JSON list of C-alpha atoms in Angstrom, two decimals:
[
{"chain": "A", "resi": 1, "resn": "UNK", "atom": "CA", "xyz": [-50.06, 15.20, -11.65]},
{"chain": "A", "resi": 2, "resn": "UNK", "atom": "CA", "xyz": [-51.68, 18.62, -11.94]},
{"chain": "A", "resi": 3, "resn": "UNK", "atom": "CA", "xyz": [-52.28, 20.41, -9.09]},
{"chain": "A", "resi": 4, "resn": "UNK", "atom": "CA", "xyz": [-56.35, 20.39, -9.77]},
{"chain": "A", "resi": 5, "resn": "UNK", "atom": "CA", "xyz": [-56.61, 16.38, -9.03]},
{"chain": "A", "resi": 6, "resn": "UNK", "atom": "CA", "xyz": [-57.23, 15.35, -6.23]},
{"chain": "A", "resi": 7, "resn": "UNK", "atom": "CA", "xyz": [-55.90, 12.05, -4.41]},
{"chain": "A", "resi": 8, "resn": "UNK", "atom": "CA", "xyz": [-58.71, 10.01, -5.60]},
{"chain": "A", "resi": 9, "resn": "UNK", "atom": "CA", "xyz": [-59.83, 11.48, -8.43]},
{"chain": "A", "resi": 10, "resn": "UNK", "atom": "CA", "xyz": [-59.67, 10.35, -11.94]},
{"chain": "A", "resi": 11, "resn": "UNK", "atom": "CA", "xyz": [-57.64, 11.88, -14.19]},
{"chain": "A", "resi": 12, "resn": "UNK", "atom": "CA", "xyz": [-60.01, 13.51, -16.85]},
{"chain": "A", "resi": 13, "resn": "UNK", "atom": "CA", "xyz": [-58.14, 16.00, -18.46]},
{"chain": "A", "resi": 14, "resn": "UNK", "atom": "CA", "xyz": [-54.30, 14.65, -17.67]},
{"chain": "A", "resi": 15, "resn": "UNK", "atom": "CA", "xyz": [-51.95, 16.61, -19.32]},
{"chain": "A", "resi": 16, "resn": "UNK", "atom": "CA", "xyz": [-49.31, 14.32, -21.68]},
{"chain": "A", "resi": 17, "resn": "UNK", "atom": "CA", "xyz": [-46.50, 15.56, -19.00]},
{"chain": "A", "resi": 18, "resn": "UNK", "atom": "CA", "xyz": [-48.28, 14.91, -16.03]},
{"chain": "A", "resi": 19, "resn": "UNK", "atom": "CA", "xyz": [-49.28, 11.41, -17.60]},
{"chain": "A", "resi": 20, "resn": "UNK", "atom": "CA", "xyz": [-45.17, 10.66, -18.61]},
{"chain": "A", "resi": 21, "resn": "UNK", "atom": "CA", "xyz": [-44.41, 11.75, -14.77]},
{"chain": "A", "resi": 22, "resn": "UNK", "atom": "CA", "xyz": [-47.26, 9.22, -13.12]},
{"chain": "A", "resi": 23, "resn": "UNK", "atom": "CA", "xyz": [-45.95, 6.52, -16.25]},
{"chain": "A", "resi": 24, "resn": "UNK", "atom": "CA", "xyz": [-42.26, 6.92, -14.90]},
{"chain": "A", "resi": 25, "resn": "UNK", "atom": "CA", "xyz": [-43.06, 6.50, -11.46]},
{"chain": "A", "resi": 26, "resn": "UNK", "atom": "CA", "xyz": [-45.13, 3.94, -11.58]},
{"chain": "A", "resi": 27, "resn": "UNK", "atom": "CA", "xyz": [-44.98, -0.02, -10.52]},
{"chain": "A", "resi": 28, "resn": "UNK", "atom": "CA", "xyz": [-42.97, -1.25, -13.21]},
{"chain": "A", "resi": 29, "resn": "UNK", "atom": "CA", "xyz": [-44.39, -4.91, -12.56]},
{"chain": "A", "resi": 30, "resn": "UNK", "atom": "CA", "xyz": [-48.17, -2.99, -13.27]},
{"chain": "A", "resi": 31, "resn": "UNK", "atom": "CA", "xyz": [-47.10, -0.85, -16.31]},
{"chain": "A", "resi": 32, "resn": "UNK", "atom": "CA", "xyz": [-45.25, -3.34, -18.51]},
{"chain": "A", "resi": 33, "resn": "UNK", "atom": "CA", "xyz": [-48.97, -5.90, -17.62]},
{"chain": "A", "resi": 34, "resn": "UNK", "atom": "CA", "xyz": [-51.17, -2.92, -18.77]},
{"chain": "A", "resi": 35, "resn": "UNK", "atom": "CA", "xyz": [-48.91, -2.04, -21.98]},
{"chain": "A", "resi": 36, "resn": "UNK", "atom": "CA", "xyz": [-49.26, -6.43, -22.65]},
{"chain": "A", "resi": 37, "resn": "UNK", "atom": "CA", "xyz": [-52.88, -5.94, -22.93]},
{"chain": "A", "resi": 38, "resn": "UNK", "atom": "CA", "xyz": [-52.70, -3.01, -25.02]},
{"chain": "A", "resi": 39, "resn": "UNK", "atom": "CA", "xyz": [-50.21, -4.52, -27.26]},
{"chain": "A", "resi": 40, "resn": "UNK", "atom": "CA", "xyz": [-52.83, -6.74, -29.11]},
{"chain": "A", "resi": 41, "resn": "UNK", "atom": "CA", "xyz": [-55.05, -3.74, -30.12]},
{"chain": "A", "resi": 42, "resn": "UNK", "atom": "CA", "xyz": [-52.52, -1.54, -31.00]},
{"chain": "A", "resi": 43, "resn": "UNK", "atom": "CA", "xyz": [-51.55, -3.18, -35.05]},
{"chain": "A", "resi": 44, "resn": "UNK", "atom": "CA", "xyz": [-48.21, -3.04, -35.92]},
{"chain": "A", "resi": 45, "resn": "UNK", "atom": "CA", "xyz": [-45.73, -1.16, -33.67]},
{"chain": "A", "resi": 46, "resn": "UNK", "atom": "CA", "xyz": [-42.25, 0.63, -34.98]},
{"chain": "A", "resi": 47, "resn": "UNK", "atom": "CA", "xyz": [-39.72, 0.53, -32.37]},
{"chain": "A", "resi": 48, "resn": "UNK", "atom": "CA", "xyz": [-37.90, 4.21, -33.32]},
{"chain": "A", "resi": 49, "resn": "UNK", "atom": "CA", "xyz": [-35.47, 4.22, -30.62]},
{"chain": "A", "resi": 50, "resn": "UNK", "atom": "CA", "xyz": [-35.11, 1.86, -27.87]},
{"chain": "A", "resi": 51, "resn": "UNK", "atom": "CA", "xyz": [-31.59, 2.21, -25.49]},
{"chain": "A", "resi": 52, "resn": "UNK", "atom": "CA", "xyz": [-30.15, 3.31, -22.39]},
{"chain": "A", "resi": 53, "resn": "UNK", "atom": "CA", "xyz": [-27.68, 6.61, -21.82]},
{"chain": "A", "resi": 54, "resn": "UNK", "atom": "CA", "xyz": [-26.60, 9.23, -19.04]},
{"chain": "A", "resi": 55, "resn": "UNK", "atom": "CA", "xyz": [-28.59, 12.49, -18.98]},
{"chain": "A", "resi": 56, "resn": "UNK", "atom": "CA", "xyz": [-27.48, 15.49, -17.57]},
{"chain": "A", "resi": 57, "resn": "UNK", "atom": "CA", "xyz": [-29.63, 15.69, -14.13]},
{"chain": "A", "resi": 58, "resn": "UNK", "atom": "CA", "xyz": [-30.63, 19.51, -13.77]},
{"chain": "A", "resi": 59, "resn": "UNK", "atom": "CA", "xyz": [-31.32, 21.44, -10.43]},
{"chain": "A", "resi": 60, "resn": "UNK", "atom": "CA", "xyz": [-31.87, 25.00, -9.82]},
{"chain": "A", "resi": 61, "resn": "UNK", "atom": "CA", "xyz": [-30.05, 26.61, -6.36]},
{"chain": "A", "resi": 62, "resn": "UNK", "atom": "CA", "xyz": [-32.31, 27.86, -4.35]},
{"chain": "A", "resi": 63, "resn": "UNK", "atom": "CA", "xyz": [-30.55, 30.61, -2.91]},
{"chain": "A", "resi": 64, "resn": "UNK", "atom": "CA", "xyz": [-29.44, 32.15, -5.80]},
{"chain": "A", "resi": 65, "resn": "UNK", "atom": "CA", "xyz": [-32.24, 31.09, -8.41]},
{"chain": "A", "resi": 66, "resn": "UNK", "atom": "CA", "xyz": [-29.58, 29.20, -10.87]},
{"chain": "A", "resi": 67, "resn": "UNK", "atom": "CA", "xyz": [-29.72, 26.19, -12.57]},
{"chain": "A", "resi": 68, "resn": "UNK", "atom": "CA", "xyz": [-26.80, 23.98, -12.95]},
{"chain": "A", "resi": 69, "resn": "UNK", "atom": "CA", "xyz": [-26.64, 20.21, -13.42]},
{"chain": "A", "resi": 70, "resn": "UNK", "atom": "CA", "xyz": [-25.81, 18.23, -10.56]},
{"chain": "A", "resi": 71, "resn": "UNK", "atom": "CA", "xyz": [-24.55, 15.29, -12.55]},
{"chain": "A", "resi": 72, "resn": "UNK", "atom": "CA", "xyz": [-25.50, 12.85, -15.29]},
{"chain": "A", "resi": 73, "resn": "UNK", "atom": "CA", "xyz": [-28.22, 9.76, -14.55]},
{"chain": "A", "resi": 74, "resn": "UNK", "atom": "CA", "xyz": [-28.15, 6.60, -16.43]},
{"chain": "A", "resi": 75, "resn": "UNK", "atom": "CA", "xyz": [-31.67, 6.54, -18.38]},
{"chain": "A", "resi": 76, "resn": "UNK", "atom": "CA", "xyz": [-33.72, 3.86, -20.30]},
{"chain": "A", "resi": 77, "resn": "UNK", "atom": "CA", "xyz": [-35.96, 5.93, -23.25]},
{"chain": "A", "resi": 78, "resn": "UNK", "atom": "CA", "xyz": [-38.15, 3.96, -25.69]},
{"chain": "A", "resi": 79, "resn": "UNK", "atom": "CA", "xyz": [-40.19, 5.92, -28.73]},
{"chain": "A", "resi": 80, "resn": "UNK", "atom": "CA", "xyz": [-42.14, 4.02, -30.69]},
{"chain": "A", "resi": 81, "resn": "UNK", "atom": "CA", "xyz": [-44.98, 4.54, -33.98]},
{"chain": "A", "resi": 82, "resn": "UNK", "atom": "CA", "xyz": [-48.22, 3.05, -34.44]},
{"chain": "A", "resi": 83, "resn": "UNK", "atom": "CA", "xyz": [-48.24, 2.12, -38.21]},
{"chain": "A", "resi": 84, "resn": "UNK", "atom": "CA", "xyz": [-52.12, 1.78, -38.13]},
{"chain": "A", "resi": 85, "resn": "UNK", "atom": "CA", "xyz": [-52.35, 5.08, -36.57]},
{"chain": "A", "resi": 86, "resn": "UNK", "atom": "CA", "xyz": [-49.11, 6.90, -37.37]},
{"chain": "A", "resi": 87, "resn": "UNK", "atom": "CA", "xyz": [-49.44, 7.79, -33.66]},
{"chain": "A", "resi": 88, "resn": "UNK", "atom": "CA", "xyz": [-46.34, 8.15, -31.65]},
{"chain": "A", "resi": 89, "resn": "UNK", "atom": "CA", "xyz": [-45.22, 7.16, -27.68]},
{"chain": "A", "resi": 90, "resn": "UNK", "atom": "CA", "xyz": [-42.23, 7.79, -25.60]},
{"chain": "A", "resi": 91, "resn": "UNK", "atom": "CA", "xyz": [-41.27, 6.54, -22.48]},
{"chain": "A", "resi": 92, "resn": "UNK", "atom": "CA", "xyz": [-38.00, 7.39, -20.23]},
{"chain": "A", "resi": 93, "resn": "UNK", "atom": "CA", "xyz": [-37.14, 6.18, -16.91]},
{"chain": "A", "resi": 94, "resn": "UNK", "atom": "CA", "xyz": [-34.25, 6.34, -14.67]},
{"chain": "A", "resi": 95, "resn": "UNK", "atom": "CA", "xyz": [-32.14, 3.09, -14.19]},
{"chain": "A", "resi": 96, "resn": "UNK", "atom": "CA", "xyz": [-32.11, 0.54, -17.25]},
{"chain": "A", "resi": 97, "resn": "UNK", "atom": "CA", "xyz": [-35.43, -0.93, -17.37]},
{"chain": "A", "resi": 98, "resn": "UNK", "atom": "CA", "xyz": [-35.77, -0.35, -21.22]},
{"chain": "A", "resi": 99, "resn": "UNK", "atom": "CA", "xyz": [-38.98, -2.70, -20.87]},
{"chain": "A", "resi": 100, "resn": "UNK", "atom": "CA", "xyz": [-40.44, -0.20, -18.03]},
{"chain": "A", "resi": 101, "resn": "UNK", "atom": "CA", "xyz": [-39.88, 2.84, -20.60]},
{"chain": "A", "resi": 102, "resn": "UNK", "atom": "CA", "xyz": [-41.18, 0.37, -23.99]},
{"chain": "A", "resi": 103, "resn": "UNK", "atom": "CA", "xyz": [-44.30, -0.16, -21.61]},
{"chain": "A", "resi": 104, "resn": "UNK", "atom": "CA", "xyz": [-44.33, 3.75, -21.16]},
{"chain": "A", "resi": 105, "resn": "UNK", "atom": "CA", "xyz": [-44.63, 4.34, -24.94]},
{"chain": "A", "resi": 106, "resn": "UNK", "atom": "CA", "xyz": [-46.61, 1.92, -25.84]},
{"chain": "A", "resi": 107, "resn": "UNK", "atom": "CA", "xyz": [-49.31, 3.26, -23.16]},
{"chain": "A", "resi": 108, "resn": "UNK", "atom": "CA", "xyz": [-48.68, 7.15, -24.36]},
{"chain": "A", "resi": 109, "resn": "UNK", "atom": "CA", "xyz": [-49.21, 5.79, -28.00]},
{"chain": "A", "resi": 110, "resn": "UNK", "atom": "CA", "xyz": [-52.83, 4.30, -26.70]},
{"chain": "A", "resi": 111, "resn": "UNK", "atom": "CA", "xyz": [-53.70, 7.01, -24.62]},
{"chain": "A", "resi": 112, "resn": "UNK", "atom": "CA", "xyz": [-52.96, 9.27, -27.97]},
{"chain": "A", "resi": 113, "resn": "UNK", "atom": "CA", "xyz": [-54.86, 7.16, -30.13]},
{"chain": "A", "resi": 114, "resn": "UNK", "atom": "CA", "xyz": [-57.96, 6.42, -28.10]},
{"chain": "A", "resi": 115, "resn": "UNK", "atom": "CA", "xyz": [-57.35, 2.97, -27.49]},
{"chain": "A", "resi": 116, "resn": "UNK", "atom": "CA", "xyz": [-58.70, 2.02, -24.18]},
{"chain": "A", "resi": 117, "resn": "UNK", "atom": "CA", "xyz": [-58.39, 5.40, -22.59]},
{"chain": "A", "resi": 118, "resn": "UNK", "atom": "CA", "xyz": [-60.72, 4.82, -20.24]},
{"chain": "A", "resi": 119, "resn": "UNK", "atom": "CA", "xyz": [-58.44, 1.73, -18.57]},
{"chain": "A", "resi": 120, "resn": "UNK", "atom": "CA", "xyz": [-55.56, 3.52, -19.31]},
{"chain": "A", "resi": 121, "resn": "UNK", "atom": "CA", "xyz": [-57.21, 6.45, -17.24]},
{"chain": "A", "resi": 122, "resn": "UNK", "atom": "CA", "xyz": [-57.90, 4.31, -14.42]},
{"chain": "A", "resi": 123, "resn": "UNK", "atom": "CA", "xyz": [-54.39, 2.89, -13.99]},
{"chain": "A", "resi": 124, "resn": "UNK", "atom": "CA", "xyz": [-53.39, 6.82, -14.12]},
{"chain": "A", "resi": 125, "resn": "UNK", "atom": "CA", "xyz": [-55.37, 6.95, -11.21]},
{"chain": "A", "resi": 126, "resn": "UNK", "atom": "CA", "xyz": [-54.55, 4.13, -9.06]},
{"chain": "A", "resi": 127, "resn": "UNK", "atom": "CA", "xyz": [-50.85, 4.78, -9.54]},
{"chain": "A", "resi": 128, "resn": "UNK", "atom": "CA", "xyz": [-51.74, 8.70, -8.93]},
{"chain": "A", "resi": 129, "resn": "UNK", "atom": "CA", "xyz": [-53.18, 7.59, -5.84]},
{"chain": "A", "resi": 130, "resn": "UNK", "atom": "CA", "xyz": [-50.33, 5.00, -5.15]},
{"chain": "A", "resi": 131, "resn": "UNK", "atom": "CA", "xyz": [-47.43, 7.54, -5.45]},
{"chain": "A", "resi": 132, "resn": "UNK", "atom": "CA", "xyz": [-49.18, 10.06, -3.39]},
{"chain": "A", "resi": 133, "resn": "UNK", "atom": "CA", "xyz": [-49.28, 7.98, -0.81]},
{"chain": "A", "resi": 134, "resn": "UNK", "atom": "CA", "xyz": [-45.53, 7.03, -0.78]},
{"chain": "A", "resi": 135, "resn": "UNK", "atom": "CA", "xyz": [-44.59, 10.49, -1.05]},
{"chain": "A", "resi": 136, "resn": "UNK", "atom": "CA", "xyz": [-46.65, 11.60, 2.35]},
{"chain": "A", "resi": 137, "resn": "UNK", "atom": "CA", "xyz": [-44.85, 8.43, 4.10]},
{"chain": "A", "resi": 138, "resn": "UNK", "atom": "CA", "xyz": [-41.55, 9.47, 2.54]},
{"chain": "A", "resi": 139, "resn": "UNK", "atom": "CA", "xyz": [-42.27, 13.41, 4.17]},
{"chain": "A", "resi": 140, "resn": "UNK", "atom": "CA", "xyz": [-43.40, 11.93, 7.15]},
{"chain": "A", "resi": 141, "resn": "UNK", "atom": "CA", "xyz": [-40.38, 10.30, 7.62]},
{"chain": "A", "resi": 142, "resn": "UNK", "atom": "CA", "xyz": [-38.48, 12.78, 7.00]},
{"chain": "A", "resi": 143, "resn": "UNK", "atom": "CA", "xyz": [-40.20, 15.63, 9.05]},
{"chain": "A", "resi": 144, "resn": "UNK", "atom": "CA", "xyz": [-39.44, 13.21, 12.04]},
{"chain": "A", "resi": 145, "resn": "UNK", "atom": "CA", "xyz": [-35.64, 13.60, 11.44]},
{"chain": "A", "resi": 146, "resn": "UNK", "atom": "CA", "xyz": [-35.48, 17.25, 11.48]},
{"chain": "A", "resi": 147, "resn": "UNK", "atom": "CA", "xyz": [-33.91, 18.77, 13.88]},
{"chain": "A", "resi": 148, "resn": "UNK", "atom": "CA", "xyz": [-34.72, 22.42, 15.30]},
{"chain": "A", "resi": 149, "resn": "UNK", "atom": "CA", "xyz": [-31.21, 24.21, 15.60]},
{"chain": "A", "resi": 150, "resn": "UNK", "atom": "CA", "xyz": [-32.59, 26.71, 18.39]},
{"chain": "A", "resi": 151, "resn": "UNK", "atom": "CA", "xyz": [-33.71, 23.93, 20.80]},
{"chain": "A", "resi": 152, "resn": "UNK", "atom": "CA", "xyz": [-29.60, 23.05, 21.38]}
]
């Protein structure tokens, strides 16, 4: 999420790749029930591309500043149309939950189009909250295996 929100906040002015990042990361159990709902006031919906395939997995060294790839990840991606809107939605996740990344687009393609952006905003912000969380549990487990090399 952008580095102006806070933990609790709502997401106001989400930017589209901060939105794909919380989408991607979030409960897939929650995201495919919120893109059901949508699904009946979206119209018609064109399924562009819906499948699964390895993408190269980039990393930059930190010593020397240079990005490489560190190796391919297997990847669902969905991109879909609204044909009542013309509006489109993607949605990419690792693994091969092509119904996690379908979700994904079908909530970018109602966020885009106004439809229920308000509820769309507030799941944004639960799951903003939600990941934020795990992440300072993750560090904080982590932090308590480090290991200071001048203490030995």
């Amino acid at each position: 999420m952008n580095d102006t929100m806070e933990a609790g906040a709502r997401p106001a002015s989400v930017s589209h790749a901060s939105m794909l990042d919380i989408l991607a990361r979030a409960d897939a159990e929650r995201i495919k029930a919120v893109a059901e709902d949508l699904l009946d006031e979206l119209g018609p919906v064109e399924v562009l591309v819906n499948r699964t395939g390895l993408a190269m997995l980039p990393y930059t060294d930190t010593v020397q500043n240079t990005a490489f790839h560190l190796g391919e990840v297997l990847m669902a991606e969905a991109h879909i149309r609204l044909a009542d809107h013309g509006t489109e939605g993607y949605g990419a996740v690792v693994g091969r939950d092509l119904q996690h990344a379908m979700a994904m687009a079908v909530v970018d393609a109602s966020f885009a189009s106004d439809i229920r952006k308000t509820d769309i905003e507030t799941f944004l912000a639960g799951e903003h909250r939600r990941q934020t969380q795990d992440d300072d549990i993750r560090l904080r487990k982590v932090e308590a295996t480090r290991v200071r090399m001048e203490t030995f």
